[in-house]
GROMACS .gro file of C-alpha atoms in nm:
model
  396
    1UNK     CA    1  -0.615  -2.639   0.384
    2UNK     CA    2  -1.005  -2.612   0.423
    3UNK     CA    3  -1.272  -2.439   0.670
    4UNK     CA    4  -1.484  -2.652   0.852
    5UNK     CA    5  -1.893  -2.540   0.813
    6UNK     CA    6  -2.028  -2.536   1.123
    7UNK     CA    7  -2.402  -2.590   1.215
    8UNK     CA    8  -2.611  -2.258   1.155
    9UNK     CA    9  -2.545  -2.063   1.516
   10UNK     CA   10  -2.238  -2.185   1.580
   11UNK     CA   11  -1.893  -2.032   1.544
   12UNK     CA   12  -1.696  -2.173   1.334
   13UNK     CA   13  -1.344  -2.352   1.320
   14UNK     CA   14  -1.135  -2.110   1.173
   15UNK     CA   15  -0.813  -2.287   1.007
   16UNK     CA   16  -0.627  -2.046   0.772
   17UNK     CA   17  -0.288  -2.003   0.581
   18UNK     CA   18  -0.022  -1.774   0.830
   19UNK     CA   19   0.072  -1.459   0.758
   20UNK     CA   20   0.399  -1.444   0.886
   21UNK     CA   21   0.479  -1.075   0.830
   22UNK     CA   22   0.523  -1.000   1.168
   23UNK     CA   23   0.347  -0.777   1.383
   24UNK     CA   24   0.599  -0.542   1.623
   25UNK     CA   25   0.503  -0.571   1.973
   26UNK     CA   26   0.374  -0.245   2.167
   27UNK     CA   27   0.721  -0.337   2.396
   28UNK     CA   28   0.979  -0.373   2.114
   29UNK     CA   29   1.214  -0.045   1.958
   30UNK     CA   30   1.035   0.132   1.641
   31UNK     CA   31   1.040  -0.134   1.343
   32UNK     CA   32   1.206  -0.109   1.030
   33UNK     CA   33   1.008  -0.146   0.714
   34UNK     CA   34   1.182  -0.482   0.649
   35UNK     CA   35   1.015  -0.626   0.991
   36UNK     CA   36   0.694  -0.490   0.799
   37UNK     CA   37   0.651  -0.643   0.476
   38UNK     CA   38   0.628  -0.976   0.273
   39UNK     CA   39   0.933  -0.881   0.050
   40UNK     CA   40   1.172  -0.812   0.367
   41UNK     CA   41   1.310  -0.499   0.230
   42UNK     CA   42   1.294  -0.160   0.336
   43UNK     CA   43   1.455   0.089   0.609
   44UNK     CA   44   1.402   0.261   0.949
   45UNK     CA   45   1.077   0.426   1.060
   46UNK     CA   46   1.078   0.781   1.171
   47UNK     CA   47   0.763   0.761   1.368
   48UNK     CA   48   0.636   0.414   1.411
   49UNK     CA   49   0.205   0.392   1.573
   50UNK     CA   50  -0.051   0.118   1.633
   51UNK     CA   51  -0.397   0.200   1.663
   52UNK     CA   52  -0.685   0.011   1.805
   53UNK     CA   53  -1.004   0.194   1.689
   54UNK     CA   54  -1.127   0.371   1.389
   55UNK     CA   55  -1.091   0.714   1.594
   56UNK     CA   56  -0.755   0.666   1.696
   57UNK     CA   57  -0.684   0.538   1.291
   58UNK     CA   58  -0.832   0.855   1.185
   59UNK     CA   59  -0.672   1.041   1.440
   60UNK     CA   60  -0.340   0.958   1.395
   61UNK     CA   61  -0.384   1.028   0.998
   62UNK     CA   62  -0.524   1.368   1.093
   63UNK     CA   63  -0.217   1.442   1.337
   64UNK     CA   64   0.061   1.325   1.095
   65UNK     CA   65  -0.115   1.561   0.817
   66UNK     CA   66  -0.155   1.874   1.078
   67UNK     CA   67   0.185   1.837   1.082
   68UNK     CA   68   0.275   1.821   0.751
   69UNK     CA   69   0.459   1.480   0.769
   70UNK     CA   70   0.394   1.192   0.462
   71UNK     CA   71   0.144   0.901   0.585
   72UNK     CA   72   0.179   0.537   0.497
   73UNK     CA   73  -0.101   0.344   0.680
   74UNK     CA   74  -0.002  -0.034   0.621
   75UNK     CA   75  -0.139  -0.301   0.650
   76UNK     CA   76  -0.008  -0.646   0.570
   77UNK     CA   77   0.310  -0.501   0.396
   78UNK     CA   78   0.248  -0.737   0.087
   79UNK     CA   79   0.256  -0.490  -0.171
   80UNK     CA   80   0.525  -0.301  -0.088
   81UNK     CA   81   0.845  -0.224  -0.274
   82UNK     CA   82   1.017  -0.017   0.041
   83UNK     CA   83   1.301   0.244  -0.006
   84UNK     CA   84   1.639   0.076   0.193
   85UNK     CA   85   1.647   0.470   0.285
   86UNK     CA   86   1.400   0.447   0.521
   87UNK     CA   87   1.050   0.624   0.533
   88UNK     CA   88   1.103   0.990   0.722
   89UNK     CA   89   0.735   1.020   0.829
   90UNK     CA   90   0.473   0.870   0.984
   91UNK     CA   91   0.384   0.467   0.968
   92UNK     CA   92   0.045   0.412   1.117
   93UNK     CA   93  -0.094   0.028   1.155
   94UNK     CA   94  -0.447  -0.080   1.223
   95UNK     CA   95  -0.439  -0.361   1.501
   96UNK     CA   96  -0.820  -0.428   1.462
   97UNK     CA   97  -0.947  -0.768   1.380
   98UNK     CA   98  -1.284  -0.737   1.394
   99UNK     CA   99  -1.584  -0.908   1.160
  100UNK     CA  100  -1.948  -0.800   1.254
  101UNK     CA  101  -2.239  -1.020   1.072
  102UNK     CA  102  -2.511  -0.724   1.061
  103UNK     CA  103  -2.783  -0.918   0.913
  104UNK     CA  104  -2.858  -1.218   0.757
  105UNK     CA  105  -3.144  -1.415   0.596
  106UNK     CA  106  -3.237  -1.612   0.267
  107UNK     CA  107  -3.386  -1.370   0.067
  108UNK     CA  108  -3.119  -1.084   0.144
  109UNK     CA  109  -2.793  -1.275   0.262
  110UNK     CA  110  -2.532  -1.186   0.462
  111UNK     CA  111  -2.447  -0.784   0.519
  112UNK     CA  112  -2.105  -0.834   0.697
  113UNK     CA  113  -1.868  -0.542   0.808
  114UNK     CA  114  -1.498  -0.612   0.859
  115UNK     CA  115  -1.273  -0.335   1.016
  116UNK     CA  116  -0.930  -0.293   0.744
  117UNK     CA  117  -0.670  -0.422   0.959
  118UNK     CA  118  -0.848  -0.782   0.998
  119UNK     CA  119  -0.622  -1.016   0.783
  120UNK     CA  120  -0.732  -1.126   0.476
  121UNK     CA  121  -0.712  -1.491   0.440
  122UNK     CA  122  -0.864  -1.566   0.798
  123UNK     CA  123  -1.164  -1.376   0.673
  124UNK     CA  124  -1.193  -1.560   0.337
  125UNK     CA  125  -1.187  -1.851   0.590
  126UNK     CA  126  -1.454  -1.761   0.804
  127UNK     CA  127  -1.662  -1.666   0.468
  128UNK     CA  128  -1.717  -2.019   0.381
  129UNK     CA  129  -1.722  -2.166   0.719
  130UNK     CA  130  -2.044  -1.912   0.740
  131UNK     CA  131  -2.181  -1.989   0.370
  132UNK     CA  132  -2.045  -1.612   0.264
  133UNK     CA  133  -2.057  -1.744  -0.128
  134UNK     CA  134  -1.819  -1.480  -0.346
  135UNK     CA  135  -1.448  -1.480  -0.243
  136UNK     CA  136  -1.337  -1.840  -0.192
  137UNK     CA  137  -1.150  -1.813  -0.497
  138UNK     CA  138  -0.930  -1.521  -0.355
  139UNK     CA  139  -0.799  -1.783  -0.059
  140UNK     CA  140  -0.422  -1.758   0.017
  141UNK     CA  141  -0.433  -1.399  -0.033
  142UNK     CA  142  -0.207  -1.196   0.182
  143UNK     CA  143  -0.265  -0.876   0.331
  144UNK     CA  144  -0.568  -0.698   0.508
  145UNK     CA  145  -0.897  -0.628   0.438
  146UNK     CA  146  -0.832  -0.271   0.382
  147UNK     CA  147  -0.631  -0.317   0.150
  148UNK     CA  148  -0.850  -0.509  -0.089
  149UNK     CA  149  -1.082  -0.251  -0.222
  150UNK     CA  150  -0.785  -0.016  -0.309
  151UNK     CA  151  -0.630  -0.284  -0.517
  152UNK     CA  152  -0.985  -0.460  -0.623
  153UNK     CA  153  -0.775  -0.773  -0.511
  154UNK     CA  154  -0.848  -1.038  -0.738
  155UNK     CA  155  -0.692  -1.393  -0.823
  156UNK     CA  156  -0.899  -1.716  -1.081
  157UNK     CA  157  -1.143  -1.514  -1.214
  158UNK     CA  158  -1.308  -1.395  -0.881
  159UNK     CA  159  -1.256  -0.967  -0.809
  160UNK     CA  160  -1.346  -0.842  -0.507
  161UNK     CA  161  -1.537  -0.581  -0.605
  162UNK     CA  162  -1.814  -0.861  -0.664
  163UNK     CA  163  -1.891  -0.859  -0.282
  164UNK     CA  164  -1.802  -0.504  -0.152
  165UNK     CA  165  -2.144  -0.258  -0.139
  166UNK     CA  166  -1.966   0.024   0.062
  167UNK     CA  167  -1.645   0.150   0.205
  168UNK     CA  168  -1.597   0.341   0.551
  169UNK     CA  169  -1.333   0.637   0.491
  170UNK     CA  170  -1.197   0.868   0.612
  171UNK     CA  171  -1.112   1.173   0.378
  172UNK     CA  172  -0.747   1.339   0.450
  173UNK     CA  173  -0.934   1.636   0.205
  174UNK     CA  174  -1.264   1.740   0.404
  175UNK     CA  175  -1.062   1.570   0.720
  176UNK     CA  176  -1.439   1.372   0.808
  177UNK     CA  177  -1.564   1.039   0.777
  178UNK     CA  178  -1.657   0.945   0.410
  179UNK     CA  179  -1.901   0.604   0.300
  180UNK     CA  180  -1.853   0.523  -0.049
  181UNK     CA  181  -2.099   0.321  -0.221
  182UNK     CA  182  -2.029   0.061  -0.489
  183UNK     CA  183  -2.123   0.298  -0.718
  184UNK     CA  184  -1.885   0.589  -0.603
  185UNK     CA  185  -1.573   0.316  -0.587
  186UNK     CA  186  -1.543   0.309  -0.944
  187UNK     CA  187  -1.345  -0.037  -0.904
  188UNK     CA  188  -1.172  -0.145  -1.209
  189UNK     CA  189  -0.885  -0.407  -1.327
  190UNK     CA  190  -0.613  -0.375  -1.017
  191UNK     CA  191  -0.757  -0.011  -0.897
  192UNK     CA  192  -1.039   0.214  -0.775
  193UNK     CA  193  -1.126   0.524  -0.693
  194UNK     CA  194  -0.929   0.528  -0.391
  195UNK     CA  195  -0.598   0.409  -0.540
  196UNK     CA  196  -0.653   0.674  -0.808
  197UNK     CA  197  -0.567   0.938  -0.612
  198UNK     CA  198  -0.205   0.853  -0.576
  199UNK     CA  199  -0.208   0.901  -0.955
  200UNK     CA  200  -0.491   1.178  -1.048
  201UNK     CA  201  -0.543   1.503  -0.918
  202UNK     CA  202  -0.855   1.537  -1.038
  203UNK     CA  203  -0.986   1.189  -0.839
  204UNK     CA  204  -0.772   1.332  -0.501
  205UNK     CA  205  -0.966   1.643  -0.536
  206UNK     CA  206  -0.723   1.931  -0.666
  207UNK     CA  207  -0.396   1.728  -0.580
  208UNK     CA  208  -0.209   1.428  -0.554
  209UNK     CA  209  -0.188   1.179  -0.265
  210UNK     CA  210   0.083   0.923  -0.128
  211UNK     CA  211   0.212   0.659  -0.016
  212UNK     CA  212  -0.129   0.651   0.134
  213UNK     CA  213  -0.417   0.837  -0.100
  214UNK     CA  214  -0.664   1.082   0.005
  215UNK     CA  215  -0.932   0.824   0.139
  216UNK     CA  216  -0.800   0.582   0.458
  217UNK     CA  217  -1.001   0.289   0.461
  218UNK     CA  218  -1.162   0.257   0.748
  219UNK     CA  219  -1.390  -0.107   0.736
  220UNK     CA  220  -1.554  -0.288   0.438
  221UNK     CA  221  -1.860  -0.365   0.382
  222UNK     CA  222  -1.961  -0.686   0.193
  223UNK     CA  223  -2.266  -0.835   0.065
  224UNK     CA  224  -2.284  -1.202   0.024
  225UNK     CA  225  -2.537  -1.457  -0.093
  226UNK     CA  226  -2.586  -1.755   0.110
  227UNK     CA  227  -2.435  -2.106   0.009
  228UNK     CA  228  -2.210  -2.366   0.029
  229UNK     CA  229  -2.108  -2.384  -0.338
  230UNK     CA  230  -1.847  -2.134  -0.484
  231UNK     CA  231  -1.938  -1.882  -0.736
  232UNK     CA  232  -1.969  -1.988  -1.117
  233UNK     CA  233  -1.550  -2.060  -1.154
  234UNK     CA  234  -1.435  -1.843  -1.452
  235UNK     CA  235  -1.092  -1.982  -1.437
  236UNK     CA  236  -0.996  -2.204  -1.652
  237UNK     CA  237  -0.670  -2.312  -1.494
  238UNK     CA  238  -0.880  -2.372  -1.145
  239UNK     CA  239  -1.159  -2.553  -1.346
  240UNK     CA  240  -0.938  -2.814  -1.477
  241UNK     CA  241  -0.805  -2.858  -1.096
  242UNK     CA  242  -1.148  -2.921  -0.966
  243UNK     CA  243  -1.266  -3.111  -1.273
  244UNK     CA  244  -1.507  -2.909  -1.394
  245UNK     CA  245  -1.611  -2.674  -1.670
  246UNK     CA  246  -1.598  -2.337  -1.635
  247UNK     CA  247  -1.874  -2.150  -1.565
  248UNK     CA  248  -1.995  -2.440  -1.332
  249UNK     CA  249  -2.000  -2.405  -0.936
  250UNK     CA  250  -1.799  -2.652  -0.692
  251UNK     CA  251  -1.820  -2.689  -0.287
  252UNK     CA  252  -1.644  -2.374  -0.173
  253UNK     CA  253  -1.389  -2.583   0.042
  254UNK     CA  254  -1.253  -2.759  -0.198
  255UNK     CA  255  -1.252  -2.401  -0.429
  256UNK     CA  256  -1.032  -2.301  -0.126
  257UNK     CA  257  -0.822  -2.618  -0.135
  258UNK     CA  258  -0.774  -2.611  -0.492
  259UNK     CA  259  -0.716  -2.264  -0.478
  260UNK     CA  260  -0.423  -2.286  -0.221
  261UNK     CA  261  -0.261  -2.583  -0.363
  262UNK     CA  262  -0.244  -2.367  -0.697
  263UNK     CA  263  -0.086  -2.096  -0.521
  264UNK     CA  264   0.177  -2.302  -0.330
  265UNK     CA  265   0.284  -2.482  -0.645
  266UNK     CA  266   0.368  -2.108  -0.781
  267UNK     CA  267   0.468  -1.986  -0.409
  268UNK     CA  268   0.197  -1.764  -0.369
  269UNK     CA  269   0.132  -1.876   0.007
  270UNK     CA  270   0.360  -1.706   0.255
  271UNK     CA  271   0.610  -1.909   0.397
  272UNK     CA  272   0.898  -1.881   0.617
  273UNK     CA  273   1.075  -2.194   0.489
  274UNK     CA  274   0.971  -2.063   0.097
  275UNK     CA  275   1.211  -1.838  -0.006
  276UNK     CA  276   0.996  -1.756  -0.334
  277UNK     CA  277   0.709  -1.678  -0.135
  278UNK     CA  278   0.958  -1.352  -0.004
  279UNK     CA  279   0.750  -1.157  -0.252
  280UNK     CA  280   0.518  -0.866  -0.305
  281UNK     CA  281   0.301  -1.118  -0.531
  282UNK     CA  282   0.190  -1.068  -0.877
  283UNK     CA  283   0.462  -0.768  -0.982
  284UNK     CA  284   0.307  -0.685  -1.219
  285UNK     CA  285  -0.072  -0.586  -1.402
  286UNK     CA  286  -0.177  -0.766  -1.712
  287UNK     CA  287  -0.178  -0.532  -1.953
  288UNK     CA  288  -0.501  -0.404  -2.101
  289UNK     CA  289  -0.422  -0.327  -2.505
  290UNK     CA  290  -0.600  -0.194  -2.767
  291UNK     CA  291  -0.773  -0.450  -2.953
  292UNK     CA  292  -0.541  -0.386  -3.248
  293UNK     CA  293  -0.213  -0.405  -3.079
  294UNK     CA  294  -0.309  -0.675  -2.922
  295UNK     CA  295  -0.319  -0.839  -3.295
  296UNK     CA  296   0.066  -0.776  -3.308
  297UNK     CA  297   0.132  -1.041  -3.048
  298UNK     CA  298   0.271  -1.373  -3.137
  299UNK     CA  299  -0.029  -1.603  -3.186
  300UNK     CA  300   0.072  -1.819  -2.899
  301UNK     CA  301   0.026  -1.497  -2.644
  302UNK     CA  302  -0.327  -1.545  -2.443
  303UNK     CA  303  -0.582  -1.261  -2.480
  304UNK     CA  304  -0.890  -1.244  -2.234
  305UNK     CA  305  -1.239  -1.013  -2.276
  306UNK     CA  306  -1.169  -0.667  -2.032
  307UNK     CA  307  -1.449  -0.605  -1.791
  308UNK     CA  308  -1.613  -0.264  -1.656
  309UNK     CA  309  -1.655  -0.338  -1.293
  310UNK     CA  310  -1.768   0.066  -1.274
  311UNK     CA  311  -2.111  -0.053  -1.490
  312UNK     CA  312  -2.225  -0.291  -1.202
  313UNK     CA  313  -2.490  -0.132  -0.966
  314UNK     CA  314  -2.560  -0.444  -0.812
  315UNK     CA  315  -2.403  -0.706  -0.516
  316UNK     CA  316  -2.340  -1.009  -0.803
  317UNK     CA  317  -2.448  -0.860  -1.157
  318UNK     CA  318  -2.188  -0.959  -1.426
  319UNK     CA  319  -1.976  -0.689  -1.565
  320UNK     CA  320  -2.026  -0.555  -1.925
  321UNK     CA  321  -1.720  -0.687  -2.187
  322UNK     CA  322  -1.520  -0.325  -2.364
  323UNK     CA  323  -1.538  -0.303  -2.685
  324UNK     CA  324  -1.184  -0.276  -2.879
  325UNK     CA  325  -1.016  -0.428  -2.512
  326UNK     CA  326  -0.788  -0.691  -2.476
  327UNK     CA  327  -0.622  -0.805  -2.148
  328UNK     CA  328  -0.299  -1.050  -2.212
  329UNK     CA  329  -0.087  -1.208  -1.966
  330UNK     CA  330   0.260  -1.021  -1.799
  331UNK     CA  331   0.372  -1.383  -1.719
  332UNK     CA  332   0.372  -1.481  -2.054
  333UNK     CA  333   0.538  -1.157  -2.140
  334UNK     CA  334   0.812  -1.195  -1.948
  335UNK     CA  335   0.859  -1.584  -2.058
  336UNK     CA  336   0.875  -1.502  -2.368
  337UNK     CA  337   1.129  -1.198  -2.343
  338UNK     CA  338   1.381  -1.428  -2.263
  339UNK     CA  339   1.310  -1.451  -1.886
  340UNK     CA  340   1.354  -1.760  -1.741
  341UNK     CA  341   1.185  -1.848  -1.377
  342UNK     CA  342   1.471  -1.754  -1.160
  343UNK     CA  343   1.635  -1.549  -1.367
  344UNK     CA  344   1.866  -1.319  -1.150
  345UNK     CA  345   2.084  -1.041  -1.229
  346UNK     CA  346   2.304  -1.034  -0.889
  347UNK     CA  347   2.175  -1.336  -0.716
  348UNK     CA  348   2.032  -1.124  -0.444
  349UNK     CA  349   1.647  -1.046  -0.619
  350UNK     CA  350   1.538  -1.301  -0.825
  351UNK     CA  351   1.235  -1.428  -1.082
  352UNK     CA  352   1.087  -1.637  -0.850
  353UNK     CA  353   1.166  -2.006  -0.921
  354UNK     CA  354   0.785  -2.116  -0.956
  355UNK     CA  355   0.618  -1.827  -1.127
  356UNK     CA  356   0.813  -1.532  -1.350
  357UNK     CA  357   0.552  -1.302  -1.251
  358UNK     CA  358   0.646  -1.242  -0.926
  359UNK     CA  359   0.987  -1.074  -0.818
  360UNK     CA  360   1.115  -1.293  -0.503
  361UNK     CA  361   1.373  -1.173  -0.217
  362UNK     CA  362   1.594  -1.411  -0.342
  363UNK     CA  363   1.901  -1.397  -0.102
  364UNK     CA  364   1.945  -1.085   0.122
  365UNK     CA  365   1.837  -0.847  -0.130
  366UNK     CA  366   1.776  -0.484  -0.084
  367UNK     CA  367   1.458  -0.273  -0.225
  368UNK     CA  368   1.702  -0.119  -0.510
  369UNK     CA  369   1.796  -0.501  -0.587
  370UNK     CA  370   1.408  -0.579  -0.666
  371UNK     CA  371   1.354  -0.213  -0.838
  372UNK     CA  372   1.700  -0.299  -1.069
  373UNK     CA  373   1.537  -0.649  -1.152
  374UNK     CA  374   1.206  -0.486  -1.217
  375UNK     CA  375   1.307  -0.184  -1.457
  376UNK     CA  376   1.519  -0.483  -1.627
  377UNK     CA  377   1.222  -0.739  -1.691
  378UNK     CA  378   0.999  -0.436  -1.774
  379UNK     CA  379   1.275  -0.303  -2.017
  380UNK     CA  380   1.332  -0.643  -2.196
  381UNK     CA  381   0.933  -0.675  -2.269
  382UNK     CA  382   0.893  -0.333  -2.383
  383UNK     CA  383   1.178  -0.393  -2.598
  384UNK     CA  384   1.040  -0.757  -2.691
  385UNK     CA  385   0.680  -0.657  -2.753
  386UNK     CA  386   0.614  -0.266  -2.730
  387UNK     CA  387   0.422  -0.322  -2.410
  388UNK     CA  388   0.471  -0.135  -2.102
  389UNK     CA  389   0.413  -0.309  -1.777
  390UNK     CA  390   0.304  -0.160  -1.501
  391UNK     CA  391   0.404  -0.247  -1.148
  392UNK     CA  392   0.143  -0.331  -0.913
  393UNK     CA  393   0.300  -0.283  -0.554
  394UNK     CA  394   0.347   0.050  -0.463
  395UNK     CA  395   0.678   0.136  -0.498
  396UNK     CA  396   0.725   0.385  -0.195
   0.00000   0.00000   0.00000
């Protein structure tokens, strides 16, 4: 699958990977979560709303929390573990698919502005059509632009917080709209400021937020140099696929092609006739260790450098390596615990057949089916290795 480069003024032919998460018509009854999301589990909605502007996003927020009723704003419903219960609140979607180039020129680049409910992938493909250089490695994603920065969605060496300079808000606390710079983000591996305050008081300023935390994201804001070729690839795995070293640059298409044919092969592309693509994804975060636990591992397990995306105060600067850090691989993990791809413990949720990190809706399974599997695969490497691994959906 690539994205044909148009001539400088024109618009370009935009040919991108599906997302076939559905979206409910205006017309049809109130959705169940399992219409909603990429894992097709999850119960009825009590109040179901679609919004078509940032005011009527914020609004509805502001409403549900006036009235004292729990928010989930969703998006592309790909990392989502949802209750078979049902969610008894208030499910608000962003129907905007809208990217704005506000400037652009060879010295500075492209400042481009994408409201959160524009889909991913599309955008990644209209990035390189445009000569947007910095997320052509995170093709084949699923989900919404919103959704990126909360996650600092990344996938072969590429992090999204490399392109973002600011996030639009809106701030359930002070109930007004909120910018947050790169600075004030505080991205790091899998999170950011804003997904902190599901998790941290402190960060949710004097309490704790969820399903949705204290800042809804309104539009992104990314910075891009200009070019054709991809970023330096990082990846060694995507290197060796292009025929390069790593740490040199290829045409972004075929970073894109390479990209998707890598996630196919482990069914990381959605797809209706893909049963292993019924999946929230990656499951699970690498785990960050301690340099010296780390040292206990079998000498077979991979260990990487760990990053500080929070020391970066500029669009493209390389984060700093931590000291004592050492970021190994769940998917090896979980291998090596005696899980075998497709491993099953009812035949309803399964190990996906392709790729043991990610936890597949195997056959009709419910969201306590893919919880069970989880706390058993988490359980079995603890058990194995004395690691903990940490889900990275959000388990509603």
């Amino acid at each position: 699958m690539t994205c044909s480069v148009p001539e400088r003024g024109e618009r370009p032919h935009l040919e991108s990977v599906p997302a076939w998460a559905p979206r409910a018509p205006r017309t049809a009854a109130t959705p169940q979560l399992k219409d909603l999301t990429t894992l097709r589990v999850g119960g009825p909605i009590t109040t179901y709303v679609e919004v078509e502007t940032a005011d009527d996003l914020a609004d509805a927020v502001r409403a549900a929390d006036d009235d004292g009723a729990p928010v989930l704003v969703l998006g592309g419903g790909s990392n989502l573990v949802a209750p078979d219960e049902g969610f008894d609140g208030v499910v608000v979607r962003d129907m905007r698919q809208e990217i704005t180039l506000e400037s652009e020129d060879g010295c500075g680049g492209a400042a481009v502005r994408v409201s959160a409910g524009q889909p991913w992938d599309p955008f990644v493909c209209e990035a390189i059509a445009n000569g947007w250089m910095g997320v052509e490695a995170l093709s084949g994603i699923p989900g919404t632009v919103g959704a990126s920065p909360v996650q600092n969605v990344g996938a072969y060496g590429q992090e999204v917080s490399g392109v973002i300079s600011a996030v639009r808000t809106y701030d359930r606390l002070t109930r007004s709209r909120v910018l947050l710079t790169l600075s004030e983000l505080g991205f790091g591996y899998r999170t950011s400021a804003l997904k902190r305050t599901l998790s941290d008081a402190e960060a949710g300023g004097g309490r704790l937020w969820g399903p949705t935390g204290r800042y809804v994201v309104l539009d992104v804001s990314f910075q891009f140099r200009l070019a054709t070729l991809s970023e330096p690839v990082r990846y060694g795995e995507l290197a060796r696929r292009l025929g390069i070293e790593v740490g040199e640059r290829a045409p972004s298409t075929e970073v894109r092609a390479a990209v998707l044919d890598l996630r196919r092969g482990k069914g990381m592309v959605l797809d209706e006739e893909d049963r292993d693509s019924y999946s929230a994804g990656s499951f699970f975060t690498n785990p960050v260790l301690e340099a010296e636990h780390a040292e206990t591992l079998p000498d077979g397990a991979p260990r990487y450098p760990v990053t500080d995306p929070t020391k970066v105060t500029n669009i493209g600067q390389e984060p700093p390596v931590v000291p004592g850090l050492v970021k190994t691989s769940a998917a090896w993990l979980i291998n090596h615990a005696g899980f075998e791809r497709g491993f099953t413990l009812n035949g309803r949720a399964a190990l996906s057949s392709k790729h043991a990190l990610a936890l597949t809706n195997h056959d009709g399974a419910s969201g306590a089916d893919i919880r069970e599997l989880a706390s058993h695969v988490a359980d079995g490497v603890r058990d194995a290795f004395g690691v903990e691994l940490v889900p990275e959906p959000v388990l509603l």
